[in-house]
Amino acid sequence: MKKKRSFNSESFGDRLLMAIIYISLTLVLVMTFYPFFYSIVLSFNESVDTMKGGVYFFPRAFTLDNYIYFFKDGGLLNSIWISVARTVVGTVTGVMFTAAVAYALSFKHLMFKKVYMILIIISMYFSGGLIPYFFTLKQLGLINSFWVYIIPALMNSFFVLIAISFFSDLPFSLYESAKIDGAKDLKIFIKIILPISKPLLATLGLFIAVGQWNNWMDVVFFVQDKDLKTLSYMMIDLINSSQTPMQVSAQSAMAMANNIPPFTLQITAMVIAVFPIAILYPFVQKHFVQGVTIGAVKG
């Protein structure tokens, strides 16, 4: 008969080790979570009172003025809209494009499959550089356009390899039985393959959404129109302008005119920037862990 292991049967060394592990994990949790919690506290505290110091766990002078100012500013509000739009459109199109490419490449007898795979792997390690990339986008008419956020990000070689590994693990009999019933390839992909690929789609969706939401480098190099600036870029601009007094941005100048120090504006912007991803993650965590594990088996 199998004997259950109880806490009392554990030796003193086992209990000491478990205590050390739990204490260590608790410390790591506090060190990881507290900076974000501290930022939330400061974002709800009056900016003048914040500059006095001594605010650690709760707002000492609670106010919503920091958020009201943020959402009343037309430039910052427009940057939030652009960030949301590029994240939603970029995630949906990126996931579908990656899944379609990977599904096709998962077939063993695909014509020129080795050539495609070599090109994908080479693109993971080598690039043409920023200047050729800029002129390529310019020739395509994507510079200073919203679509510069979407089209170049449709395909990521690393995500394609993960998806190929996932699709290769699916039973080929699914495809064969659907073919015998008269289904076309597109119908098989949409009606049969995608519904059973939710862990993969959730994983790709989270990776792409986080990348689209946080990316600000493409704004710096490829977008000059202020109406197309994203929230992450505006946040970087605010931080840089506060560190260089001679280069105060328009948002920083307006914030100081409203008695809101740039530091408080940065904290509020950071909380707003992190909040959507923090909300999204718990809903896809289950599929995310499963999808990464499945993709890693054959990868």
mmCIF file of C-alpha atoms in Angstrom:
data_model
loop_
_atom_site.group_PDB
_atom_site.id
_atom_site.type_symbol
_atom_site.label_atom_id
_atom_site.label_comp_id
_atom_site.label_asym_id
_atom_site.label_seq_id
_atom_site.Cartn_x
_atom_site.Cartn_y
_atom_site.Cartn_z
ATOM 1 C CA MET A 1 0.000 0.000 0.000
ATOM 2 C CA LYS A 2 1.311 3.349 -0.977
ATOM 3 C CA LYS A 3 2.276 5.358 2.047
ATOM 4 C CA LYS A 4 1.422 9.028 2.023
ATOM 5 C CA ARG A 5 4.172 11.433 2.885
ATOM 6 C CA SER A 6 3.183 13.806 5.690
ATOM 7 C CA PHE A 7 4.781 17.002 6.904
ATOM 8 C CA ASN A 8 5.630 15.308 10.245
ATOM 9 C CA SER A 9 7.645 12.601 8.441
ATOM 10 C CA GLU A 10 9.954 15.206 6.941
ATOM 11 C CA SER A 11 13.292 15.722 8.596
ATOM 12 C CA PHE A 12 14.420 18.988 10.137
ATOM 13 C CA GLY A 13 16.683 19.560 7.143
ATOM 14 C CA ASP A 14 13.756 19.206 4.701
ATOM 15 C CA ARG A 15 11.624 21.678 6.661
ATOM 16 C CA LEU A 16 14.533 24.116 6.929
ATOM 17 C CA LEU A 17 15.125 23.892 3.183
ATOM 18 C CA MET A 18 11.436 24.467 2.432
ATOM 19 C CA ALA A 19 11.387 27.439 4.808
ATOM 20 C CA ILE A 20 14.407 28.970 3.043
ATOM 21 C CA ILE A 21 12.771 28.420 -0.359
ATOM 22 C CA TYR A 22 9.491 30.015 0.714
ATOM 23 C CA ILE A 23 11.259 32.977 2.334
ATOM 24 C CA SER A 24 13.413 33.471 -0.766
ATOM 25 C CA LEU A 25 10.402 33.321 -3.082
ATOM 26 C CA THR A 26 8.532 35.772 -0.848
ATOM 27 C CA LEU A 27 11.454 38.211 -1.003
ATOM 28 C CA VAL A 28 11.649 37.885 -4.788
ATOM 29 C CA LEU A 29 7.872 38.459 -5.013
ATOM 30 C CA VAL A 30 8.095 41.599 -2.869
ATOM 31 C CA MET A 31 11.115 42.941 -4.781
ATOM 32 C CA THR A 32 9.338 42.311 -8.088
ATOM 33 C CA PHE A 33 5.872 43.582 -7.176
ATOM 34 C CA TYR A 34 6.666 46.522 -4.895
ATOM 35 C CA PRO A 35 8.130 48.894 -7.564
ATOM 36 C CA PHE A 36 4.916 48.605 -9.577
ATOM 37 C CA PHE A 37 2.777 48.984 -6.438
ATOM 38 C CA TYR A 38 4.873 52.004 -5.403
ATOM 39 C CA SER A 39 4.292 53.588 -8.817
ATOM 40 C CA ILE A 40 0.522 53.116 -8.457
ATOM 41 C CA VAL A 41 0.618 54.733 -5.006
ATOM 42 C CA LEU A 42 2.542 57.767 -6.296
ATOM 43 C CA SER A 43 0.259 58.137 -9.311
ATOM 44 C CA PHE A 44 -2.702 58.598 -6.931
ATOM 45 C CA ASN A 45 -0.848 61.028 -4.645
ATOM 46 C CA GLU A 46 -0.746 64.803 -5.028
ATOM 47 C CA SER A 47 2.389 65.674 -6.970
ATOM 48 C CA VAL A 48 3.481 68.453 -4.581
ATOM 49 C CA ASP A 49 3.088 66.122 -1.609
ATOM 50 C CA THR A 50 5.000 63.383 -3.467
ATOM 51 C CA MET A 51 8.028 65.645 -3.845
ATOM 52 C CA LYS A 52 8.224 65.956 -0.029
ATOM 53 C CA GLY A 53 8.965 62.219 0.190
ATOM 54 C CA GLY A 54 7.813 59.699 2.787
ATOM 55 C CA VAL A 55 5.067 58.077 0.675
ATOM 56 C CA TYR A 56 5.588 54.301 0.589
ATOM 57 C CA PHE A 57 2.454 52.157 0.888
ATOM 58 C CA PHE A 58 -0.654 54.386 0.606
ATOM 59 C CA PRO A 59 -1.385 57.776 -1.014
ATOM 60 C CA ARG A 60 -0.935 60.417 1.712
ATOM 61 C CA ALA A 61 -2.872 63.032 -0.240
ATOM 62 C CA PHE A 62 -5.154 61.088 -2.556
ATOM 63 C CA THR A 63 -6.009 62.722 -5.893
ATOM 64 C CA LEU A 64 -7.079 61.812 -9.406
ATOM 65 C CA ASP A 65 -5.621 65.010 -10.885
ATOM 66 C CA ASN A 66 -2.631 63.197 -12.385
ATOM 67 C CA TYR A 67 -4.892 60.894 -14.412
ATOM 68 C CA ILE A 68 -7.370 63.692 -15.215
ATOM 69 C CA TYR A 69 -4.543 65.809 -16.613
ATOM 70 C CA PHE A 70 -3.229 62.848 -18.576
ATOM 71 C CA PHE A 71 -6.544 62.034 -20.224
ATOM 72 C CA LYS A 72 -7.386 65.696 -20.859
ATOM 73 C CA ASP A 73 -4.174 66.221 -22.825
ATOM 74 C CA GLY A 74 -4.994 65.699 -26.480
ATOM 75 C CA GLY A 75 -1.513 64.554 -27.507
ATOM 76 C CA LEU A 76 -1.204 61.946 -24.789
ATOM 77 C CA LEU A 77 -4.772 60.717 -25.297
ATOM 78 C CA ASN A 78 -4.122 60.338 -29.019
ATOM 79 C CA SER A 79 -0.922 58.375 -28.258
ATOM 80 C CA ILE A 80 -2.977 55.940 -26.152
ATOM 81 C CA TRP A 81 -5.391 55.461 -29.042
ATOM 82 C CA ILE A 82 -2.524 54.814 -31.472
ATOM 83 C CA SER A 83 -0.952 52.296 -29.062
ATOM 84 C CA VAL A 84 -4.270 50.465 -28.626
ATOM 85 C CA ALA A 85 -4.905 50.458 -32.388
ATOM 86 C CA ARG A 86 -1.447 49.130 -33.308
ATOM 87 C CA THR A 87 -1.628 46.504 -30.555
ATOM 88 C CA VAL A 88 -5.055 45.170 -31.578
ATOM 89 C CA VAL A 89 -4.490 45.269 -35.347
ATOM 90 C CA GLY A 90 -0.860 44.118 -35.083
ATOM 91 C CA THR A 91 -1.724 41.217 -32.782
ATOM 92 C CA VAL A 92 -4.644 39.891 -34.835
ATOM 93 C CA THR A 93 -2.838 40.138 -38.173
ATOM 94 C CA GLY A 94 0.476 38.913 -36.735
ATOM 95 C CA VAL A 95 -1.064 35.825 -35.128
ATOM 96 C CA MET A 96 -3.051 34.875 -38.229
ATOM 97 C CA PHE A 97 -0.126 35.453 -40.617
ATOM 98 C CA THR A 98 2.326 33.541 -38.420
ATOM 99 C CA ALA A 99 -0.098 30.643 -37.961
ATOM 100 C CA ALA A 100 -0.814 30.429 -41.709
ATOM 101 C CA VAL A 101 2.887 30.452 -42.660
ATOM 102 C CA ALA A 102 3.831 27.939 -39.975
ATOM 103 C CA TYR A 103 0.942 25.607 -40.853
ATOM 104 C CA ALA A 104 2.081 25.466 -44.473
ATOM 105 C CA LEU A 105 5.708 24.886 -43.453
ATOM 106 C CA SER A 106 4.700 22.071 -41.068
ATOM 107 C CA PHE A 107 3.932 19.782 -44.038
ATOM 108 C CA LYS A 108 6.848 17.424 -44.638
ATOM 109 C CA HIS A 109 6.386 17.267 -48.402
ATOM 110 C CA LEU A 110 5.964 21.013 -49.025
ATOM 111 C CA MET A 111 7.817 22.016 -52.196
ATOM 112 C CA PHE A 112 11.036 24.016 -51.493
ATOM 113 C CA LYS A 113 10.493 23.586 -47.741
ATOM 114 C CA LYS A 114 14.239 23.452 -47.025
ATOM 115 C CA VAL A 115 14.779 26.699 -48.917
ATOM 116 C CA TYR A 116 12.059 28.442 -46.933
ATOM 117 C CA MET A 117 13.456 27.151 -43.639
ATOM 118 C CA ILE A 118 16.996 28.257 -44.522
ATOM 119 C CA LEU A 119 15.742 31.746 -45.356
ATOM 120 C CA ILE A 120 13.804 31.937 -42.069
ATOM 121 C CA ILE A 121 16.770 30.800 -39.977
ATOM 122 C CA ILE A 122 19.187 33.159 -41.770
ATOM 123 C CA SER A 123 16.828 36.077 -41.105
ATOM 124 C CA MET A 124 16.943 35.246 -37.380
ATOM 125 C CA TYR A 125 20.687 35.843 -37.153
ATOM 126 C CA PHE A 126 21.454 38.368 -39.896
ATOM 127 C CA SER A 127 19.835 41.600 -41.046
ATOM 128 C CA GLY A 128 20.604 44.210 -43.686
ATOM 129 C CA GLY A 129 21.019 46.978 -41.120
ATOM 130 C CA LEU A 130 18.969 49.998 -40.246
ATOM 131 C CA ILE A 131 19.679 52.122 -43.333
ATOM 132 C CA PRO A 132 18.750 49.449 -45.947
ATOM 133 C CA TYR A 133 15.721 48.631 -43.814
ATOM 134 C CA PHE A 134 14.711 52.301 -43.786
ATOM 135 C CA PHE A 135 14.985 52.632 -47.568
ATOM 136 C CA THR A 136 13.045 49.401 -48.053
ATOM 137 C CA LEU A 137 10.191 50.757 -45.958
ATOM 138 C CA LYS A 138 10.422 54.057 -47.840
ATOM 139 C CA GLN A 139 10.145 52.297 -51.203
ATOM 140 C CA LEU A 140 7.077 50.494 -49.898
ATOM 141 C CA GLY A 141 5.532 53.799 -48.825
ATOM 142 C CA LEU A 142 5.379 52.807 -45.167
ATOM 143 C CA ILE A 143 7.462 55.653 -43.705
ATOM 144 C CA ASN A 144 5.360 58.017 -41.597
ATOM 145 C CA SER A 145 2.388 55.688 -41.915
ATOM 146 C CA PHE A 146 0.375 53.684 -39.374
ATOM 147 C CA TRP A 147 1.047 50.537 -41.393
ATOM 148 C CA VAL A 148 4.761 50.727 -40.576
ATOM 149 C CA TYR A 149 3.712 49.346 -37.188
ATOM 150 C CA ILE A 150 1.759 46.459 -38.715
ATOM 151 C CA ILE A 151 3.202 45.104 -41.976
ATOM 152 C CA PRO A 152 6.902 44.655 -40.983
ATOM 153 C CA ALA A 153 5.774 42.882 -37.799
ATOM 154 C CA LEU A 154 3.541 40.369 -39.570
ATOM 155 C CA MET A 155 6.198 37.670 -39.499
ATOM 156 C CA ASN A 156 8.676 36.898 -36.738
ATOM 157 C CA SER A 157 11.050 34.010 -37.479
ATOM 158 C CA PHE A 158 11.187 32.861 -33.863
ATOM 159 C CA PHE A 159 7.403 32.728 -33.563
ATOM 160 C CA VAL A 160 7.165 30.859 -36.866
ATOM 161 C CA LEU A 161 9.552 28.166 -35.597
ATOM 162 C CA ILE A 162 7.505 27.752 -32.410
ATOM 163 C CA ALA A 163 4.307 27.461 -34.449
ATOM 164 C CA ILE A 164 5.871 24.946 -36.875
ATOM 165 C CA SER A 165 6.845 22.783 -33.910
ATOM 166 C CA PHE A 166 3.278 22.962 -32.577
ATOM 167 C CA PHE A 167 1.577 22.147 -35.898
ATOM 168 C CA SER A 168 4.029 19.317 -36.628
ATOM 169 C CA ASP A 169 2.903 17.670 -33.405
ATOM 170 C CA LEU A 170 -0.746 17.549 -34.493
ATOM 171 C CA PRO A 171 -1.943 14.190 -35.916
ATOM 172 C CA PHE A 172 -1.815 14.184 -39.700
ATOM 173 C CA SER A 173 -4.967 12.016 -39.712
ATOM 174 C CA LEU A 174 -6.994 15.172 -38.962
ATOM 175 C CA TYR A 175 -5.935 16.636 -42.273
ATOM 176 C CA GLU A 176 -6.388 13.367 -44.148
ATOM 177 C CA SER A 177 -9.898 12.699 -42.812
ATOM 178 C CA ALA A 178 -10.993 16.250 -43.656
ATOM 179 C CA LYS A 179 -9.565 15.864 -47.159
ATOM 180 C CA ILE A 180 -11.492 12.610 -47.629
ATOM 181 C CA ASP A 181 -14.682 14.446 -46.607
ATOM 182 C CA GLY A 182 -14.003 16.994 -49.358
ATOM 183 C CA ALA A 183 -12.751 19.952 -47.300
ATOM 184 C CA LYS A 184 -10.357 22.415 -48.917
ATOM 185 C CA ASP A 185 -7.057 23.459 -47.324
ATOM 186 C CA LEU A 186 -8.328 26.883 -46.227
ATOM 187 C CA LYS A 187 -11.442 25.361 -44.633
ATOM 188 C CA ILE A 188 -9.335 22.727 -42.843
ATOM 189 C CA PHE A 189 -7.055 25.428 -41.478
ATOM 190 C CA ILE A 190 -9.877 27.693 -40.262
ATOM 191 C CA LYS A 191 -12.465 25.117 -39.145
ATOM 192 C CA ILE A 192 -10.238 22.333 -37.751
ATOM 193 C CA ILE A 193 -6.665 23.447 -37.105
ATOM 194 C CA LEU A 194 -7.202 26.879 -35.539
ATOM 195 C CA PRO A 195 -9.863 25.763 -33.002
ATOM 196 C CA ILE A 196 -7.513 23.124 -31.548
ATOM 197 C CA SER A 197 -4.551 25.521 -31.552
ATOM 198 C CA LYS A 198 -5.782 27.905 -28.835
ATOM 199 C CA PRO A 199 -2.667 27.443 -26.614
ATOM 200 C CA LEU A 200 -0.426 28.390 -29.527
ATOM 201 C CA LEU A 201 -2.594 31.310 -30.601
ATOM 202 C CA ALA A 202 -2.763 32.629 -27.022
ATOM 203 C CA THR A 203 1.020 32.374 -26.686
ATOM 204 C CA LEU A 204 1.672 34.149 -29.967
ATOM 205 C CA GLY A 205 -0.979 36.732 -29.155
ATOM 206 C CA LEU A 206 0.580 37.611 -25.801
ATOM 207 C CA PHE A 207 4.117 37.819 -27.226
ATOM 208 C CA ILE A 208 3.037 39.992 -30.161
ATOM 209 C CA ALA A 209 0.717 42.188 -28.074
ATOM 210 C CA VAL A 210 3.429 42.950 -25.503
ATOM 211 C CA GLY A 211 5.913 43.698 -28.292
ATOM 212 C CA GLN A 212 3.502 45.987 -30.138
ATOM 213 C CA TRP A 213 2.477 47.831 -26.974
ATOM 214 C CA ASN A 214 6.015 48.427 -25.692
ATOM 215 C CA ASN A 215 7.867 49.036 -28.968
ATOM 216 C CA TRP A 216 9.022 52.631 -29.393
ATOM 217 C CA MET A 217 12.140 52.230 -31.571
ATOM 218 C CA ASP A 218 10.152 52.086 -34.814
ATOM 219 C CA VAL A 219 8.468 55.372 -33.841
ATOM 220 C CA VAL A 220 11.868 57.044 -33.460
ATOM 221 C CA PHE A 221 13.219 55.957 -36.852
ATOM 222 C CA PHE A 222 10.177 55.707 -39.111
ATOM 223 C CA VAL A 223 7.480 58.098 -37.875
ATOM 224 C CA GLN A 224 7.651 61.883 -37.772
ATOM 225 C CA ASP A 225 3.919 62.656 -37.684
ATOM 226 C CA LYS A 226 3.061 63.623 -34.086
ATOM 227 C CA ASP A 227 -0.448 62.185 -34.537
ATOM 228 C CA LEU A 228 1.095 58.717 -35.014
ATOM 229 C CA LYS A 229 3.285 58.759 -31.896
ATOM 230 C CA THR A 230 2.599 55.923 -29.461
ATOM 231 C CA LEU A 231 2.267 56.026 -25.688
ATOM 232 C CA SER A 232 5.553 54.193 -25.136
ATOM 233 C CA TYR A 233 7.377 56.788 -27.262
ATOM 234 C CA MET A 234 5.697 59.662 -25.424
ATOM 235 C CA MET A 235 6.769 58.112 -22.122
ATOM 236 C CA ILE A 236 10.386 57.834 -23.298
ATOM 237 C CA ASP A 237 10.191 61.422 -24.541
ATOM 238 C CA LEU A 238 8.940 62.586 -21.145
ATOM 239 C CA ILE A 239 11.745 60.792 -19.321
ATOM 240 C CA ASN A 240 14.431 62.160 -21.639
ATOM 241 C CA SER A 241 13.058 65.702 -21.481
ATOM 242 C CA SER A 242 13.074 65.692 -17.662
ATOM 243 C CA GLN A 243 16.678 64.492 -17.617
ATOM 244 C CA THR A 244 17.774 67.219 -20.060
ATOM 245 C CA PRO A 245 16.467 70.617 -18.888
ATOM 246 C CA MET A 246 17.287 72.266 -22.226
ATOM 247 C CA GLN A 247 15.001 69.835 -24.085
ATOM 248 C CA VAL A 248 11.677 70.127 -22.306
ATOM 249 C CA SER A 249 8.891 68.481 -24.307
ATOM 250 C CA ALA A 250 5.485 70.040 -24.871
ATOM 251 C CA GLN A 251 3.859 67.594 -22.436
ATOM 252 C CA SER A 252 6.475 68.349 -19.756
ATOM 253 C CA ALA A 253 6.036 72.093 -20.172
ATOM 254 C CA MET A 254 2.249 71.782 -19.899
ATOM 255 C CA ALA A 255 2.557 69.529 -16.867
ATOM 256 C CA MET A 256 4.829 71.992 -15.068
ATOM 257 C CA ALA A 257 2.390 74.780 -15.919
ATOM 258 C CA ASN A 258 -0.297 72.725 -14.121
ATOM 259 C CA ASN A 259 1.961 72.167 -11.081
ATOM 260 C CA ILE A 260 2.524 68.520 -12.035
ATOM 261 C CA PRO A 261 6.239 67.665 -11.904
ATOM 262 C CA PRO A 262 7.607 65.577 -14.814
ATOM 263 C CA PHE A 263 8.408 62.780 -12.345
ATOM 264 C CA THR A 264 4.717 62.391 -11.420
ATOM 265 C CA LEU A 265 3.773 62.508 -15.093
ATOM 266 C CA GLN A 266 6.299 59.756 -15.853
ATOM 267 C CA ILE A 267 4.945 57.566 -13.045
ATOM 268 C CA THR A 268 1.360 58.032 -14.216
ATOM 269 C CA ALA A 269 2.333 57.298 -17.830
ATOM 270 C CA MET A 270 4.161 54.147 -16.744
ATOM 271 C CA VAL A 271 1.133 52.853 -14.799
ATOM 272 C CA ILE A 272 -1.163 53.535 -17.763
ATOM 273 C CA ALA A 273 1.301 51.821 -20.117
ATOM 274 C CA VAL A 274 1.661 48.690 -17.966
ATOM 275 C CA PHE A 275 -1.982 48.360 -16.907
ATOM 276 C CA PRO A 276 -3.440 46.835 -20.154
ATOM 277 C CA ILE A 277 -0.769 44.111 -20.323
ATOM 278 C CA ALA A 278 -1.157 43.360 -16.599
ATOM 279 C CA ILE A 279 -4.908 42.953 -17.153
ATOM 280 C CA LEU A 280 -4.451 40.773 -20.247
ATOM 281 C CA TYR A 281 -1.914 38.317 -18.816
ATOM 282 C CA PRO A 282 -4.155 36.458 -16.256
ATOM 283 C CA PHE A 283 -6.682 35.625 -18.987
ATOM 284 C CA VAL A 284 -4.084 33.961 -21.240
ATOM 285 C CA GLN A 285 -1.708 32.606 -18.578
ATOM 286 C CA LYS A 286 -3.123 29.050 -18.760
ATOM 287 C CA HIS A 287 -2.836 28.877 -22.549
ATOM 288 C CA PHE A 288 0.485 30.730 -22.467
ATOM 289 C CA VAL A 289 2.211 28.137 -20.236
ATOM 290 C CA GLN A 290 0.717 25.237 -22.192
ATOM 291 C CA GLY A 291 1.608 26.751 -25.556
ATOM 292 C CA VAL A 292 5.234 27.418 -24.648
ATOM 293 C CA THR A 293 5.612 23.874 -23.281
ATOM 294 C CA ILE A 294 4.144 22.261 -26.369
ATOM 295 C CA GLY A 295 6.236 24.413 -28.661
ATOM 296 C CA ALA A 296 9.379 23.566 -26.740
ATOM 297 C CA VAL A 297 8.976 19.775 -26.973
ATOM 298 C CA LYS A 298 10.190 19.471 -30.540
ATOM 299 C CA GLY A 299 11.928 22.827 -30.747
#
